[in-house]
Short mmCIF file of C-alpha atoms in Angstrom, two decimals:
data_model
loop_
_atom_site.label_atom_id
_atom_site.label_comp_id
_atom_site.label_asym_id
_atom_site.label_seq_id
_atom_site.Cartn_x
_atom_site.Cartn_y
_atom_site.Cartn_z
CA UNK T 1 -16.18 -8.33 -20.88
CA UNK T 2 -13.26 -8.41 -18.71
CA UNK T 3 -14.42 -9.28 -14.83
CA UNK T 4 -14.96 -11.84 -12.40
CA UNK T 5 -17.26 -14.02 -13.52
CA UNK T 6 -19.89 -16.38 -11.11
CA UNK T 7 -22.19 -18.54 -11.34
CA UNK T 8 -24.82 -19.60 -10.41
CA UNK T 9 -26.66 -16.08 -9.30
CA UNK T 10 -29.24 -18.02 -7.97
CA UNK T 11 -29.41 -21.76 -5.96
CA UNK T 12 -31.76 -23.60 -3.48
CA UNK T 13 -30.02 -26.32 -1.93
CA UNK T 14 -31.63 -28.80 0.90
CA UNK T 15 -29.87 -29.52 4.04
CA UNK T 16 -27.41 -31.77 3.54
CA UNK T 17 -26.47 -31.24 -0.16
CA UNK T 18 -23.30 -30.39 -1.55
CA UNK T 19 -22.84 -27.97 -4.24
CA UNK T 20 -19.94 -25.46 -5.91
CA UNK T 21 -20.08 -22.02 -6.58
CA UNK T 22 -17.68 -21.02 -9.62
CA UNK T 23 -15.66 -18.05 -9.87
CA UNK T 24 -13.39 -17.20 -12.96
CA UNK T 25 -11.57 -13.94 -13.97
CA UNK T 26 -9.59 -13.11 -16.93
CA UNK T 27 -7.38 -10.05 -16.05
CA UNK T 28 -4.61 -12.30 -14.54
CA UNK T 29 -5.08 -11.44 -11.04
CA UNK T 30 -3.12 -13.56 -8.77
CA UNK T 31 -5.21 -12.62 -5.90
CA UNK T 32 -8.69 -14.55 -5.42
CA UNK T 33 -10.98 -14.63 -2.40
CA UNK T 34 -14.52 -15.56 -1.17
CA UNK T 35 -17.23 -13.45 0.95
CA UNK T 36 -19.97 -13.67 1.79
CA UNK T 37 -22.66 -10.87 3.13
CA UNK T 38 -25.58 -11.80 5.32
CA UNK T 39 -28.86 -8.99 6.28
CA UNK T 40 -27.59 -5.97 7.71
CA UNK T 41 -24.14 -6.84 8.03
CA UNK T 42 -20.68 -6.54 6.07
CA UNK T 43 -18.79 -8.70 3.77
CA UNK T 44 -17.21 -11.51 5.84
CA UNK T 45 -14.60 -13.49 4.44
CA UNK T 46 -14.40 -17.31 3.75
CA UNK T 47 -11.63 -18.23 2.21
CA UNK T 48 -8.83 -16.85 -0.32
CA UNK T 49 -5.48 -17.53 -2.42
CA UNK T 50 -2.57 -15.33 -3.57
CA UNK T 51 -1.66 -17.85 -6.01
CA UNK T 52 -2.58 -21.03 -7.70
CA UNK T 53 -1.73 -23.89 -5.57
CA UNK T 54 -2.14 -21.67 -2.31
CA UNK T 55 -5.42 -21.11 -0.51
CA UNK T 56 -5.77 -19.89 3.72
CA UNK T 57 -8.70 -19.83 5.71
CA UNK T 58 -10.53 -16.21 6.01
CA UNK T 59 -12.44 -14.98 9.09
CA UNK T 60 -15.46 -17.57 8.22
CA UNK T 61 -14.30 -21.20 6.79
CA UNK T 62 -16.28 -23.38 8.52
CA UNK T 63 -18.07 -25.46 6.36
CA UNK T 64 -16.75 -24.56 2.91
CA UNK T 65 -13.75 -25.79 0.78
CA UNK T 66 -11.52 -24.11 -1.86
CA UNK T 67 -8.86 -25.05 -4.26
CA UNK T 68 -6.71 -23.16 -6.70
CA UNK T 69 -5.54 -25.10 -9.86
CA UNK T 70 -5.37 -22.59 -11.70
CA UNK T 71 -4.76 -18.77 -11.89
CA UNK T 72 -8.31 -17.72 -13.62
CA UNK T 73 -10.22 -19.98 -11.50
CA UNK T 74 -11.59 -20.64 -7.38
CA UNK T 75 -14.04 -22.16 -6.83
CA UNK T 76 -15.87 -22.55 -3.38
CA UNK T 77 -17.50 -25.69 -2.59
CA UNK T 78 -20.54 -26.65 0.15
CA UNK T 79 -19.60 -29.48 1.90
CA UNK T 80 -23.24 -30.45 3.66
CA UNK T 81 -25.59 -26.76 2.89
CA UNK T 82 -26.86 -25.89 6.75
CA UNK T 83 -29.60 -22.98 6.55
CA UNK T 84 -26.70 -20.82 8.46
CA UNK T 85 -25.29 -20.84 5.04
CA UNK T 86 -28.32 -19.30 3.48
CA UNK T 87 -26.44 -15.92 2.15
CA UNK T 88 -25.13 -14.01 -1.00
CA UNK T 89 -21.54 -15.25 -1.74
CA UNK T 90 -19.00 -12.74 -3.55
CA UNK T 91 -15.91 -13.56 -5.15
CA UNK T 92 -13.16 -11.18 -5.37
CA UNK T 93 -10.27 -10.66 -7.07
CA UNK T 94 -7.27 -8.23 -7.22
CA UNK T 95 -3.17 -7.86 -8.09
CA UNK T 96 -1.23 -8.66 -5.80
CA UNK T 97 -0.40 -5.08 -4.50
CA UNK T 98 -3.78 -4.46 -3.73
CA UNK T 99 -3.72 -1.62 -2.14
CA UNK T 100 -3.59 -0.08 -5.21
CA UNK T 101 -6.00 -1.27 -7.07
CA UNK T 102 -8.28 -2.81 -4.68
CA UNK T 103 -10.63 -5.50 -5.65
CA UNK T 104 -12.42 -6.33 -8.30
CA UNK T 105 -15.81 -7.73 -6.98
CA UNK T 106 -18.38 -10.62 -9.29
CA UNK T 107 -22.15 -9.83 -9.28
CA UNK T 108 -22.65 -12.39 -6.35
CA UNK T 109 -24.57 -15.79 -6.11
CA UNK T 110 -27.59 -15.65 -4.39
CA UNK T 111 -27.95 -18.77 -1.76
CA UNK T 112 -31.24 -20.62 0.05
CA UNK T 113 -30.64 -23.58 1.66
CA UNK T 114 -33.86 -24.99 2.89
CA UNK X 1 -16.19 -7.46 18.18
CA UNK X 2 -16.49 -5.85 15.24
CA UNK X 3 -13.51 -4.31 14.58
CA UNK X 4 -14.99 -1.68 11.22
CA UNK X 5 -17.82 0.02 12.42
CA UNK X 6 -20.49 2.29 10.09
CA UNK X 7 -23.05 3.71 12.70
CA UNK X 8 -25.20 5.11 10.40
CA UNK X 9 -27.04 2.32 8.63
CA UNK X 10 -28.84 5.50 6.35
CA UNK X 11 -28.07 8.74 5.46
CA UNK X 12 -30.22 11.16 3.49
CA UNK X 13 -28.81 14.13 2.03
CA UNK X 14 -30.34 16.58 -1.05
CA UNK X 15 -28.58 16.43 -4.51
CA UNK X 16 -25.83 19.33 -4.98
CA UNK X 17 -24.97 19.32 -1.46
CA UNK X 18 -21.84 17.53 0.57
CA UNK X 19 -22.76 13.56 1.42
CA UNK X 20 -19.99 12.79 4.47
CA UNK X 21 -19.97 8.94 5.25
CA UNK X 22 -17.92 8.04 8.22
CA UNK X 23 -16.05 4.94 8.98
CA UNK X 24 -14.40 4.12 12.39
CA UNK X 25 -12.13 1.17 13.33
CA UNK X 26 -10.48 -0.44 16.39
CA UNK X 27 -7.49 -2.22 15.20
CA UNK X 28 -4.20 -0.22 15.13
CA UNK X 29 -2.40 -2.74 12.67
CA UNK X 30 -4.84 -1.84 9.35
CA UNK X 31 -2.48 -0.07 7.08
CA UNK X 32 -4.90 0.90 4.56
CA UNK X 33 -8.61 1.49 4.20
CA UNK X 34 -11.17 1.43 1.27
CA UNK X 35 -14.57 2.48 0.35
CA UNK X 36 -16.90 0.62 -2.03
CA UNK X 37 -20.01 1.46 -3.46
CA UNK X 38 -22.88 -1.02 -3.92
CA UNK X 39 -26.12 -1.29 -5.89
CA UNK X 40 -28.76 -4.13 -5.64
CA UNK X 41 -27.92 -7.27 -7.23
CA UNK X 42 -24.39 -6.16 -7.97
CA UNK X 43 -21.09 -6.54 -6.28
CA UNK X 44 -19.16 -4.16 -4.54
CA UNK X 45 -17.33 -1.73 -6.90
CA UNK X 46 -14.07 -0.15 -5.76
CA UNK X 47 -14.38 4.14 -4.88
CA UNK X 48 -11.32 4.88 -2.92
CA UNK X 49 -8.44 4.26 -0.90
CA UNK X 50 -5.79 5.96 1.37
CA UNK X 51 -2.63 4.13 2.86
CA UNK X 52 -2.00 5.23 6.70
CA UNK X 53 0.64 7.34 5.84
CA UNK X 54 -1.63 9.59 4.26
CA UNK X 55 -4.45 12.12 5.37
CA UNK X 56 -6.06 12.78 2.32
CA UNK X 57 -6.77 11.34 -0.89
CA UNK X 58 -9.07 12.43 -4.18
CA UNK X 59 -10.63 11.59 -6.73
CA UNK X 60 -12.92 13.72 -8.64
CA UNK X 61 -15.74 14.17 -6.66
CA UNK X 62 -14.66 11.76 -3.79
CA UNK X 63 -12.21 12.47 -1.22
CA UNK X 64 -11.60 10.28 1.92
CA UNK X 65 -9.90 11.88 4.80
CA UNK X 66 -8.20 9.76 7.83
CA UNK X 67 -7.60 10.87 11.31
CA UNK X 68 -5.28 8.39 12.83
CA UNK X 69 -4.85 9.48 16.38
CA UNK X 70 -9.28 9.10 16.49
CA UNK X 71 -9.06 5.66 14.44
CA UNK X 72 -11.79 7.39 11.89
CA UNK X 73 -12.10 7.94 8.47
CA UNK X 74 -14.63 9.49 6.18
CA UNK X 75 -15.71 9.73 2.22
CA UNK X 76 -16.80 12.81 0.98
CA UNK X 77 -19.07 13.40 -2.08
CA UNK X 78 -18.86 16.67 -3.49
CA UNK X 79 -21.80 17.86 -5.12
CA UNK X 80 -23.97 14.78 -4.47
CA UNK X 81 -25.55 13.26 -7.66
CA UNK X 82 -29.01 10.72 -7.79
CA UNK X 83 -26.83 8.31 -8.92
CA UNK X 84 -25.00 8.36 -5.66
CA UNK X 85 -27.94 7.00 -4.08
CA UNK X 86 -26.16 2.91 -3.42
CA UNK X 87 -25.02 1.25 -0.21
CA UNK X 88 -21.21 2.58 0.92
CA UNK X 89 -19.18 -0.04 2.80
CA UNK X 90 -15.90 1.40 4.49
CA UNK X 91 -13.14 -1.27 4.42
CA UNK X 92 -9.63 -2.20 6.23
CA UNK X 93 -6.37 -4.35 6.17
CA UNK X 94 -3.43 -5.14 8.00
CA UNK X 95 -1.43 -7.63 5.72
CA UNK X 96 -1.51 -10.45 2.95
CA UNK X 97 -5.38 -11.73 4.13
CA UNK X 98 -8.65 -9.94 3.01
CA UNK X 99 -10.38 -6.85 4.08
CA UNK X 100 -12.24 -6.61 7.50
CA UNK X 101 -15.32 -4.83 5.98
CA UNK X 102 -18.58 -2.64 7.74
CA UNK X 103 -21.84 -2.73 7.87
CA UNK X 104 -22.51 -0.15 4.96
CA UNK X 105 -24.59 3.35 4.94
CA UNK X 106 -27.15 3.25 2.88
CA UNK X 107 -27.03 7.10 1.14
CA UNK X 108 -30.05 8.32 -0.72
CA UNK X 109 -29.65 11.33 -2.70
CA UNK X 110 -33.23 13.30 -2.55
CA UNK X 111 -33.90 15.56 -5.60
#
């Protein structure tokens, strides 16, 4: 099925470790970005790319890492987990007049960092 | 400061009849505005959206209506169906970065 595609859904992670969540799509969507949403409050986002080889920082970056090699492909990687980071991450993706067609959200990966 | 603001956290509202979500914001530069709907353990799945230039915009049973001059938007779900009953998250941008989201309504649609 065409979509954005993550995974894990689920991870425990101790303080400390490092880890990558994965997000691919397949409907050639050169827009990609990172959220995540914590108890009672909105989507915030992390981190995001309008093309491969181009990433910017969102309203949240501290602490995580992107790259974009590739157009299907961004992930988001966990430098040292910190409980703060404890949260459910969503990837995003869109064309880039979004406005249009707005975005195109995965199922979300489910985060514990103990 | 949080510049998309939902001050209803939960709305309850009968099935047939009119669900109205609102949506305010602060920031003057957001040139367009969404609404997504959300169930549990699923992303956010696109409803809507109206450009500033517009008042109005529909979609079968949803319409969202923007007032500008008040900074405030709303969703409307005409007749309201049980499977309605999600978490609605009003949305804004101003340019080429992401959208500045709210805290969601959670609408439950009573039989």
């Amino acid at each position: 099925n065409a979509g954005v595609t993550q995974t894990p859904k689920f991870q425990v992670l101790k303080t400390g470790q490092s880890m990558t969540l994965q997000c691919a799509q397949d409907m050639n969507h050169e827009y990609m970005s990172w959220y995540r949403q914590d108890p009672g409050m909105g989507l915030r986002l992390i981190h995001y790319s309008v093309g491969a080889g181009i990433t910017d920082q969102g309203e949240v970056p501290n602490g995580y890492n992107v790259s974009r090699s590739t157009t299907e492909d961004f992930p988001l990687r966990l430098l040292s987990a910190a409980p703060s980071q404890t949260s459910v991450y969503f990837c995003a993706s869109s064309y880039a007049d979004r406005r249009l067609s707005g975005y195109t959200f995965g199922s979300g990966t489910r985060l514990t960092v103990v | 400061d949080q510049q998309v603001k939902q001050n209803s956290p939960s709305l309850s509202v009968q099935e047939g009849r009119i669900s109205i979500l609102n949506c305010d914001y602060t920031n003057s530069m957001f040139d367009y505005f969404l609404w997504y709907k959300k169930y549990p353990a699923e992303g956010p799945t696109f409803l809507i959206s109206i450009s500033s230039i517009k008042d109005k915009n529909e979609d079968g049973r949803f319409t969202v209506f923007l007032n500008k001059s008040a900074k405030h938007l709303s969703l409307h779900i005409v007749p309201s169906q049980p499977g309605d009953s999600a978490v609605y998250f009003c949305a804004a941008s101003s340019g080429a970065d992401g959208l500045t989201f709210g805290k969601g309504t959670h609408l439950i649609i009573q039989p």
